[in-house]
């Protein structure tokens, strides 16, 4: 049983199966008719000249339907050719003439009605580069001649064609009594037919398998070892177009990897042997792939060239439609215009797998940068009447309106702008109306003038308040800031440092010391805290007090010898030494630092030479000179009141006596017998 073209088309879908074809051993063309008809095929081809249409003199035989079947013509068992069998269904057209119309006697009319009906049927076949026309004579007996009735069919074997070719077939009679029938079909290639062993051109064709490998697609070409073939990867955006992406001559077998993001429905592949006149095999395996359709939408771009003109940039083309929609500023979905503006048909890419929309705004290219415009919809309500509404998030507000929306408040002004042609037309329709964009800049400017005036007044008042507060704080404070840096030599020594800081705060001086900032020191780390305090004190024209102790001198001596500073995050002494040492080594310490030590706890020669560029004082014996050095240029009068100096000295003596007599930390406040630190050359 021959395989019909319809069943073969179903078989050659996305996953083709092997279909066996009928084999014809006759090398010559033949013709046969259905039961009751007789056929005769003329030898050789005839000229394809349909001629002009003619009126039927009575009942005539005409073709009504064309069918095709694929068969193999095999002069030899392994040397076959693909062949197209054509089946033409025939019917009787026209009617017998009445006696008065024909002008013949009743006997003559009866004789003609008892005669058989004969027709010459032409079959025209084209498949580049082949063009043929065959002529069949078909005779129908008189008892089957019933006007308007089908009489049977004629079968022609057969037109040879190439695998994968596109064929066109026409059928008509000579003379021609009606428009010719036509049929266009695409023939399959070697993949879906049981012809690989029968058609020699299929013997050397490469075969392709498609599989997935993670995020990639693997193309496996089943080609014999060392066979040379060509590989073409291309896009077919429209049926008759081809855009090459990659072409290469390869040697089989081969595995080619494609990224899954590069797949689109119109991505196709051609492979063919490099033998002369070899057949090409075409594969388009991603036409129905959901992932390929998703990729198509990801790379598609919609542009608005002018109002009513769109351009879609995408590698493949599918039918779709374009419509206007309205997207409020606080909404994500674009809703059809209310009242709706009619849809316009267009050709765009639409996925059949997902309901995805490409969206672009008219402002993108029509109006330039986005402006705070008001969209108005003009609707025709009568022959010469129109109504206008403004699009807002709540809907389309009629103008004028008593609603409490922005468009309603500006209704009269918007209508005046619309009527005076100050708005820009974005869309127009002869039946329903138009879409307009009315600029709101002038209304916004009026409102912002008052806002800016209020802001300027507020800024001026705030500036005056801050200036007044700063002057009051400066007049109230009038005291110089000081940062006291010391070493951690035990609890007794810390009490002595605290007494010094408290006494200096009464001078008045604004003193910063780590003992009073334990929480900040723990939160930020010693190094960060000392750097921040030193920067702030020096920016305020303050002074940094270096309190030298035997421990500080010893560590300083070690650092100067090793020429390195690597403080830990919680090493207070190392932290502040790393802050101040660069100022002394680079000559930036003069006028910014003061050095001190307690009487009886350190010899002045023990202080390292780099730190001696700053004034050095012994406390409490040199307290007056020390206090004058701290005040510097910030003192309102030279010197200090004697009673205040005496109170500070008494506080320091008491703290020093308490430290030296304490047994908490022997040696903490006792005399250390250390030699002087080596000088830094």
XYZ file of C-alpha atoms in Angstrom:
681
model
C 0.000 0.000 0.000
C 1.558 3.358 -0.988
C 2.126 5.861 1.786
C -0.074 8.931 1.308
C 1.539 12.368 1.461
C -0.635 13.348 4.451
C 0.450 10.341 6.516
C 4.049 10.915 5.482
C 3.852 14.541 6.645
C 2.628 13.365 10.026
C 5.485 10.924 10.233
C 8.110 13.553 9.405
C 7.473 15.769 12.421
C 9.988 16.891 15.027
C 11.005 13.273 15.718
C 10.824 11.576 12.292
C 10.427 7.834 12.040
C 11.639 5.626 9.206
C 8.983 5.175 6.522
C 9.181 2.491 3.845
C 8.232 3.545 0.303
C 6.734 1.545 -2.560
C 9.272 0.623 -5.234
C 8.557 0.944 -8.966
C 10.730 -1.185 -11.220
C 9.484 0.288 -14.527
C 11.961 2.843 -15.899
C 9.243 4.572 -17.999
C 6.361 6.797 -16.918
C 2.955 5.106 -16.764
C -0.662 6.113 -16.196
C -3.761 4.293 -14.977
C -7.354 5.220 -14.118
C -9.914 4.142 -11.592
C -12.554 1.540 -12.440
C -14.737 2.504 -15.402
C -12.310 5.028 -16.911
C -9.708 4.454 -19.585
C -6.350 6.308 -19.749
C -3.620 6.749 -22.315
C -0.284 8.485 -21.655
C 1.320 10.276 -24.564
C 4.939 9.429 -25.204
C 7.376 12.121 -24.172
C 6.665 15.495 -22.608
C 4.520 18.228 -24.147
C 4.710 22.013 -24.051
C 3.219 23.607 -20.946
C 0.814 26.066 -22.592
C -2.453 26.291 -20.623
C -4.070 28.687 -23.065
C -6.984 30.972 -22.282
C -10.236 29.980 -20.594
C -13.033 28.768 -22.870
C -16.737 28.184 -22.366
C -17.785 24.552 -22.149
C -19.968 23.484 -25.155
C -21.622 20.890 -22.914
C -20.530 18.448 -20.252
C -16.700 18.403 -20.028
C -14.230 16.525 -17.840
C -12.204 18.724 -15.423
C -9.750 18.049 -12.544
C -11.151 18.829 -9.078
C -8.476 17.732 -6.618
C -4.762 16.844 -6.555
C -2.978 14.333 -4.313
C 0.620 13.191 -4.188
C 2.423 10.100 -2.919
C 6.130 9.376 -2.610
C 7.503 6.258 -4.294
C 10.912 4.970 -5.334
C 11.802 4.303 -8.964
C 14.454 1.613 -8.916
C 15.941 0.499 -12.262
C 18.460 -1.320 -10.061
C 17.984 -2.571 -6.515
C 20.482 -0.173 -4.931
C 20.131 2.696 -7.405
C 16.745 4.291 -6.755
C 15.409 7.805 -7.183
C 12.720 9.607 -5.232
C 9.570 9.967 -7.330
C 6.309 11.901 -6.892
C 3.135 10.033 -7.881
C 0.256 12.371 -8.829
C -3.402 11.420 -8.325
C -5.956 13.651 -10.127
C -9.643 13.419 -9.160
C -12.032 14.166 -12.046
C -15.609 15.374 -12.321
C -18.089 16.391 -15.026
C -18.578 20.105 -15.468
C -21.359 21.810 -17.479
C -24.706 20.472 -18.758
C -26.351 19.241 -21.941
C -27.771 21.949 -24.173
C -31.534 22.062 -24.717
C -32.781 21.382 -28.319
C -33.782 24.984 -28.940
C -30.394 26.169 -27.647
C -28.328 23.703 -29.668
C -30.295 23.988 -32.923
C -30.032 20.235 -33.472
C -32.701 17.579 -33.777
C -33.705 15.442 -30.834
C -32.071 12.398 -32.422
C -28.736 14.205 -32.739
C -28.871 15.371 -29.116
C -29.761 11.896 -27.923
C -26.871 10.472 -29.910
C -24.405 12.933 -28.364
C -25.690 12.138 -24.874
C -25.117 8.447 -25.456
C -21.491 9.050 -26.515
C -18.547 8.757 -24.107
C -16.787 11.847 -22.744
C -13.121 12.360 -23.610
C -10.589 14.903 -22.221
C -6.898 15.700 -22.513
C -5.433 16.199 -19.027
C -2.121 18.064 -18.581
C 0.123 17.552 -15.517
C 2.817 20.228 -15.096
C 5.689 19.556 -12.669
C 8.463 21.924 -11.514
C 11.252 21.231 -9.016
C 14.359 23.288 -9.721
C 16.074 22.601 -12.068
C 13.473 20.123 -13.430
C 10.388 21.238 -15.433
C 8.120 18.657 -17.161
C 4.606 18.422 -18.634
C 2.828 15.092 -19.230
C -0.389 14.601 -21.254
C -3.048 11.972 -20.408
C -6.104 11.161 -22.495
C -8.989 10.119 -20.248
C -12.229 8.633 -21.528
C -15.425 8.358 -19.440
C -18.291 6.075 -20.582
C -21.660 7.694 -21.242
C -23.364 6.031 -18.277
C -20.975 7.869 -15.879
C -21.467 11.291 -17.443
C -23.640 13.085 -14.893
C -23.111 16.877 -14.681
C -21.641 17.930 -11.322
C -20.721 14.350 -10.310
C -17.265 12.860 -9.628
C -16.333 10.134 -12.093
C -13.083 8.776 -10.618
C -9.361 9.514 -10.734
C -6.254 9.218 -12.887
C -2.847 8.209 -11.501
C 0.473 9.242 -13.061
C 3.740 7.425 -12.203
C 5.836 9.500 -11.751
C 7.918 12.720 -11.603
C 11.460 12.214 -10.322
C 12.742 14.874 -7.862
C 15.673 15.512 -5.534
C 15.502 14.848 -1.820
C 14.515 17.952 0.157
C 13.368 19.819 -2.965
C 10.265 22.002 -3.197
C 7.878 20.823 -5.919
C 5.034 22.628 -7.675
C 2.331 20.741 -9.601
C -0.419 22.122 -11.844
C -3.310 20.295 -13.544
C -5.660 21.519 -16.289
C -7.364 20.304 -19.480
C -6.795 21.165 -23.104
C -8.686 23.282 -23.939
C -8.899 24.861 -20.496
C -12.435 25.193 -19.138
C -11.574 26.380 -15.605
C -8.710 27.749 -13.513
C -5.879 25.235 -13.206
C -5.332 23.347 -9.934
C -1.994 23.875 -8.174
C -0.111 22.199 -5.337
C 3.205 23.136 -3.667
C 5.002 20.730 -1.295
C 8.383 20.260 0.352
C 9.916 16.830 -0.132
C 11.630 15.139 2.813
C 15.322 14.369 2.948
C 17.110 11.110 3.719
C 16.363 11.182 7.450
C 12.720 10.102 7.511
C 12.671 7.587 4.708
C 13.980 4.057 4.326
C 16.199 5.150 1.473
C 19.694 5.284 2.939
C 20.563 1.976 1.306
C 18.544 2.619 -1.874
C 19.539 6.142 -2.969
C 23.238 6.514 -3.576
C 23.280 10.227 -2.732
C 22.237 9.304 0.828
C 25.142 6.914 1.362
C 27.654 9.608 2.313
C 25.301 12.082 4.008
C 26.131 13.087 7.597
C 23.494 12.260 10.218
C 22.765 14.543 13.173
C 21.588 13.773 16.712
C 20.657 16.514 19.187
C 21.059 16.008 22.954
C 21.428 18.167 26.069
C 24.490 18.308 28.315
C 23.760 20.484 31.362
C 23.427 24.078 30.175
C 24.660 23.178 26.688
C 23.196 21.458 23.635
C 25.332 18.767 22.010
C 25.178 18.170 18.243
C 26.567 14.727 17.392
C 27.374 14.254 13.688
C 27.430 10.584 12.727
C 30.035 10.649 9.988
C 32.469 7.910 9.049
C 36.121 8.268 10.020
C 38.128 10.763 7.961
C 35.099 11.695 5.821
C 35.173 15.384 4.929
C 31.963 17.362 5.039
C 30.701 20.946 5.386
C 28.748 22.308 8.353
C 26.586 25.466 8.175
C 24.801 27.012 11.160
C 22.340 29.730 10.144
C 19.128 31.582 10.962
C 16.057 31.456 8.730
C 14.165 34.589 9.804
C 11.639 34.275 6.955
C 10.963 31.283 4.642
C 13.101 32.478 1.733
C 15.926 34.150 3.699
C 19.104 32.769 5.247
C 21.559 34.457 7.631
C 24.785 32.526 8.066
C 26.216 32.345 11.604
C 28.998 29.771 11.338
C 30.448 27.786 8.443
C 33.305 25.300 8.551
C 34.697 22.290 6.716
C 35.135 19.376 9.140
C 36.309 15.793 9.238
C 34.036 13.211 10.844
C 32.914 12.267 13.317
C 32.291 15.511 15.245
C 30.615 16.770 18.429
C 29.612 20.452 18.353
C 28.450 22.249 21.512
C 25.943 25.122 21.487
C 25.019 27.265 24.484
C 21.340 26.849 25.339
C 20.929 30.649 25.472
C 21.812 30.858 21.756
C 18.930 28.641 20.646
C 16.002 30.248 18.802
C 13.186 28.591 16.821
C 14.616 29.553 13.416
C 18.131 28.245 14.122
C 18.903 25.636 11.439
C 21.792 23.433 10.359
C 22.914 22.163 6.973
C 25.465 19.382 6.514
C 26.683 17.859 3.290
C 29.498 15.779 1.963
C 32.290 17.545 0.110
C 31.792 15.098 -2.764
C 30.682 16.785 -6.030
C 26.887 17.234 -6.443
C 26.186 15.811 -2.973
C 22.830 16.241 -1.290
C 22.451 18.746 1.559
C 20.630 17.723 4.716
C 18.806 20.520 6.548
C 17.881 20.337 10.253
C 15.775 22.892 12.171
C 15.466 20.992 15.468
C 14.408 23.907 17.682
C 11.207 25.084 15.944
C 8.959 23.754 18.717
C 11.441 23.955 21.608
C 10.021 25.965 24.588
C 13.478 27.122 25.669
C 14.218 28.453 22.184
C 10.972 30.445 22.219
C 11.876 31.913 25.633
C 15.302 32.935 24.331
C 13.636 34.600 21.368
C 11.708 36.911 23.692
C 14.742 37.699 25.813
C 16.685 39.057 22.843
C 13.740 40.708 21.029
C 13.636 44.523 21.157
C 10.625 46.714 20.360
C 11.220 50.296 19.242
C 8.762 53.095 18.482
C 10.085 55.125 15.569
C 7.182 57.593 15.501
C 3.557 57.609 16.656
C 1.931 54.623 14.988
C 5.186 53.170 13.594
C 6.934 50.263 15.376
C 10.028 48.236 14.684
C 10.751 44.862 16.251
C 14.336 43.598 16.230
C 14.449 39.813 16.585
C 16.139 36.939 14.739
C 12.892 35.066 13.925
C 9.524 36.204 12.616
C 6.104 35.003 13.809
C 2.630 36.608 13.547
C 1.399 38.839 16.358
C -0.410 42.096 17.082
C 0.291 45.539 18.544
C -2.026 47.517 20.788
C -1.926 50.704 22.845
C -2.028 50.364 26.628
C -1.887 52.618 29.674
C 0.533 52.110 32.576
C 0.004 54.284 35.636
C 3.190 55.435 37.470
C 2.468 53.266 40.530
C 1.366 50.154 38.595
C 3.414 47.401 36.971
C 0.888 46.090 34.416
C 0.066 47.920 31.216
C -3.749 47.913 30.830
C -5.617 48.534 27.552
C -6.725 52.145 27.192
C -10.037 53.052 28.824
C -11.971 53.799 26.701
C -10.144 51.410 24.377
C -8.273 52.608 21.327
C -8.535 49.999 18.525
C -5.802 47.425 18.038
C -3.604 47.545 14.970
C -2.323 44.402 13.294
C 1.432 44.102 12.885
C 4.066 41.440 12.317
C 6.004 40.813 15.501
C 7.505 37.853 17.292
C 5.003 36.073 19.529
C 5.780 32.917 21.493
C 3.200 30.152 21.318
C 4.591 28.737 24.552
C 4.378 31.735 26.865
C 2.100 34.762 27.044
C 4.939 37.284 26.976
C 4.555 40.912 25.969
C 7.142 43.302 24.594
C 6.467 46.803 25.857
C 7.799 50.197 24.841
C 6.578 53.719 25.650
C 5.715 56.435 23.186
C 7.956 58.846 25.076
C 11.037 56.784 24.294
C 11.516 58.249 20.787
C 8.500 60.455 20.109
C 8.660 63.058 22.874
C 12.291 62.797 23.980
C 13.047 62.453 27.717
C 10.093 61.580 29.927
C 8.094 64.607 31.092
C 5.320 64.925 33.636
C 2.657 65.146 30.924
C -1.059 64.452 31.185
C -2.509 61.960 28.671
C -5.876 62.949 27.200
C -8.165 60.619 25.228
C -10.424 62.380 22.714
C -13.520 60.342 21.789
C -16.004 61.020 19.016
C -19.537 60.984 20.447
C -21.380 62.205 17.382
C -20.959 63.574 13.918
C -19.189 66.755 15.087
C -19.036 66.174 18.864
C -16.152 64.904 20.967
C -15.512 64.313 24.647
C -12.187 64.414 26.492
C -10.968 62.463 29.515
C -7.597 62.405 31.307
C -5.837 59.124 32.053
C -5.027 58.704 35.755
C -4.297 55.709 38.011
C -7.951 55.691 39.039
C -9.190 55.584 35.423
C -10.080 58.088 32.722
C -11.383 61.291 34.392
C -13.881 63.280 32.235
C -13.024 66.955 31.697
C -14.368 69.046 33.286
C -15.092 67.025 36.445
C -15.876 67.621 40.122
C -13.671 64.708 41.262
C -10.807 65.233 43.705
C -8.046 64.146 41.323
C -5.155 66.083 39.865
C -6.681 66.179 36.372
C -10.023 67.376 37.762
C -8.352 70.284 39.624
C -6.656 71.395 36.403
C -9.590 70.491 34.153
C -10.316 73.983 32.783
C -6.632 74.726 32.101
C -6.121 71.338 30.392
C -9.134 71.879 28.158
C -7.836 75.323 27.200
C -4.432 73.842 26.316
C -6.122 71.088 24.305
C -8.347 73.486 22.391
C -5.464 75.903 21.705
C -3.353 73.090 20.185
C -0.681 73.135 22.916
C -0.841 69.335 23.294
C 1.034 66.753 21.180
C -0.942 64.133 19.261
C 0.372 60.609 19.856
C -2.319 58.525 18.144
C -5.324 59.125 15.938
C -8.196 56.988 14.660
C -10.815 58.173 12.206
C -13.654 56.353 13.973
C -12.986 56.610 17.724
C -10.672 59.553 18.373
C -7.119 60.439 19.366
C -4.554 60.257 22.159
C -2.832 63.501 23.263
C 0.012 64.429 25.643
C -0.406 67.824 27.341
C 2.719 69.285 29.056
C 2.318 70.144 32.748
C 5.568 72.077 33.157
C 3.970 75.492 33.652
C 1.620 74.244 36.352
C 4.434 72.480 38.141
C 6.646 75.604 37.986
C 3.987 77.762 39.647
C 3.700 75.349 42.507
C 7.440 74.931 42.919
C 8.063 78.707 43.140
C 6.257 78.789 46.484
C 8.050 75.631 47.621
C 11.454 77.077 46.756
C 10.642 80.346 48.516
C 9.651 78.467 51.657
C 12.838 76.391 51.477
C 15.018 79.484 51.140
C 13.395 81.124 54.165
C 13.818 77.950 56.186
C 17.463 77.618 55.148
C 18.191 81.226 56.084
C 16.589 80.774 59.525
C 18.496 77.540 60.101
C 21.798 79.149 59.076
C 21.215 82.091 61.443
C 20.364 79.696 64.294
C 23.487 77.573 63.738
C 25.701 80.661 63.515
C 24.263 82.026 66.749
C 24.668 78.657 68.484
C 28.269 78.350 67.289
C 29.158 81.822 68.545
C 27.600 81.084 71.924
C 29.422 77.769 72.216
C 32.720 79.392 71.217
C 32.244 82.241 73.697
C 31.201 79.858 76.472
C 33.949 77.406 75.925
C 37.038 79.620 75.209
C 39.219 76.776 76.461
C 41.866 74.904 74.557
C 41.459 71.166 73.914
C 44.106 68.698 75.007
C 44.690 64.968 74.439
C 46.525 63.175 77.266
C 48.498 60.102 76.140
C 50.047 57.737 78.696
C 51.177 54.162 79.227
C 49.264 51.518 81.189
C 51.577 50.911 84.187
C 49.057 49.472 86.636
C 46.043 50.590 88.673
C 48.034 52.995 90.871
C 49.549 54.750 87.884
C 46.138 55.009 86.201
C 44.788 56.808 89.308
C 47.697 59.229 89.029
C 46.888 59.826 85.337
C 43.210 60.347 86.206
C 44.131 62.896 88.879
C 46.232 64.819 86.336
C 43.404 64.823 83.787
C 40.850 65.983 86.390
C 43.148 68.738 87.645
C 43.787 70.033 84.120
C 40.045 70.114 83.407
C 39.709 72.788 86.139
C 42.107 75.234 84.452
C 39.909 75.317 82.224
C 41.074 72.853 79.614
C 38.936 70.371 77.670
C 40.847 67.171 78.237
C 40.428 63.861 76.348
C 41.942 60.725 77.873
C 41.335 57.053 77.168
C 40.416 56.388 80.808
C 37.229 58.393 80.273
C 36.318 56.750 76.938
C 36.492 53.027 77.718
C 33.294 52.225 75.782
C 34.367 54.022 72.588
C 37.865 52.546 72.887
C 36.431 49.014 73.140
C 33.997 49.543 70.277
C 36.414 51.066 67.723
C 39.812 49.753 68.905
C 42.717 51.683 70.403
C 44.414 52.514 67.114
C 41.303 53.987 65.488
C 40.333 55.921 68.635
C 43.768 57.567 69.081
C 43.992 58.495 65.378
C 40.520 60.083 65.495
C 41.253 62.020 68.711
C 44.652 63.268 67.500
C 43.129 64.476 64.188
C 40.304 66.295 65.975
C 42.599 67.935 68.586
C 45.053 69.207 65.972
C 42.253 70.482 63.710
C 40.921 72.537 66.656
C 44.396 74.011 67.295
C 44.706 71.962 70.487
C 47.700 70.300 72.069
C 48.755 66.668 72.599
C 50.311 65.865 76.012
C 52.780 62.973 76.042
C 53.089 61.554 79.579
C 56.377 59.669 79.699
C 56.876 56.784 82.098
C 59.599 54.135 82.341
C 57.376 51.697 80.414
C 56.720 54.215 77.642
C 60.412 55.040 77.378
C 61.370 51.351 77.234
C 58.952 50.562 74.421
C 59.935 53.713 72.569
C 63.576 52.662 72.831
C 62.718 49.249 71.411
C 60.769 50.743 68.483
C 63.492 53.224 67.605
C 66.036 50.434 67.522
C 63.899 48.103 65.375
C 62.644 50.981 63.130
C 59.147 49.452 62.951
C 55.723 50.120 64.431
C 53.149 47.284 64.469
C 50.512 48.083 67.102
C 47.831 45.558 67.975
C 44.115 46.489 67.931
C 43.954 46.849 71.751
C 47.574 47.909 72.547
C 47.027 51.491 73.800
C 50.688 52.483 74.149
C 51.653 51.043 70.769
C 48.576 52.674 69.228
C 49.307 56.238 70.330
C 53.026 55.929 69.636
C 52.153 54.933 66.032
C 49.973 58.062 65.818
C 52.461 60.643 67.057
C 55.880 59.225 66.132
C 55.600 60.194 62.383
C 54.996 63.857 63.373
C 58.271 63.909 65.367
C 60.295 62.059 62.763
C 59.027 64.338 59.944
C 59.412 67.641 61.825
C 55.702 68.423 62.329
C 55.648 68.343 66.163
C 56.640 71.927 67.021
C 53.777 73.867 68.627
C 51.494 70.842 68.680
C 53.014 68.558 71.360
C 54.087 68.954 75.011
C 55.980 66.294 76.994
C 55.629 65.733 80.795
C 56.777 63.282 83.460
C 56.207 63.003 87.216
C 58.798 64.142 89.728
C 60.909 61.265 90.979
C 59.591 58.685 88.471
C 61.807 59.486 85.444
C 65.023 61.315 84.638
C 64.624 63.861 81.807
C 67.605 62.422 79.942
C 65.679 59.152 79.569
C 63.212 60.757 77.144
C 64.248 59.692 73.580
C 65.902 62.448 71.598
C 63.221 62.592 68.782
C 60.655 63.690 71.400
C 62.867 66.439 72.861
C 61.900 68.881 70.119
C 58.705 69.432 72.137
C 58.772 71.284 75.495
C 59.363 68.864 78.419
C 58.101 69.568 81.946
C 58.336 67.781 85.319
C 55.166 67.747 87.414
C 54.255 69.165 89.793
C 57.531 71.107 90.190
C 57.247 72.853 86.788
C 53.469 73.138 86.815
C 53.135 76.934 86.141
C 55.339 76.808 83.051
C 53.502 73.687 81.890
C 50.101 75.364 82.224
C 51.278 78.434 80.312
C 52.533 76.179 77.515
C 49.145 74.424 77.400
C 47.201 77.685 77.076
C 49.404 78.934 74.255
C 47.646 81.548 72.146
C 44.201 80.660 73.543
C 44.809 82.250 76.976
C 42.923 85.466 77.557
C 45.688 86.759 79.901
C 49.257 85.662 80.492
C 49.976 83.386 83.423
C 47.465 81.613 85.639
C 45.840 82.647 88.971
C 48.088 81.538 91.817
C 45.309 79.886 93.817
C 44.273 77.786 90.801
C 47.831 76.677 90.119
C 48.258 75.793 93.787
C 45.081 73.685 93.784
C 46.295 71.711 90.759
C 49.733 71.212 92.307
C 48.224 70.025 95.598
C 46.028 67.497 93.765
C 49.013 66.112 91.882
C 51.155 65.857 95.061
C 48.414 63.948 96.870
C 47.958 61.526 93.972
C 51.715 61.062 93.591
C 52.179 60.403 97.336
C 49.310 57.892 97.274
C 50.855 56.069 94.304
C 54.369 55.806 95.773
C 53.043 54.567 99.143
C 50.660 51.981 97.605
C 51.537 48.301 97.732
C 49.214 47.305 94.875
C 51.869 47.381 92.266
C 55.374 47.515 93.661
C 57.653 49.278 91.274
C 54.763 50.963 89.457
C 55.465 54.367 90.944
C 58.915 53.660 92.409
C 62.151 54.933 90.928
C 63.280 52.931 87.891
C 66.992 52.911 87.331
C 67.060 53.016 83.560
C 69.714 54.509 81.455
C 68.832 57.074 78.868
C 67.385 55.864 75.526
C 69.805 55.915 72.647
C 69.415 58.952 70.442
C 68.069 58.579 66.904
C 70.489 59.888 64.366
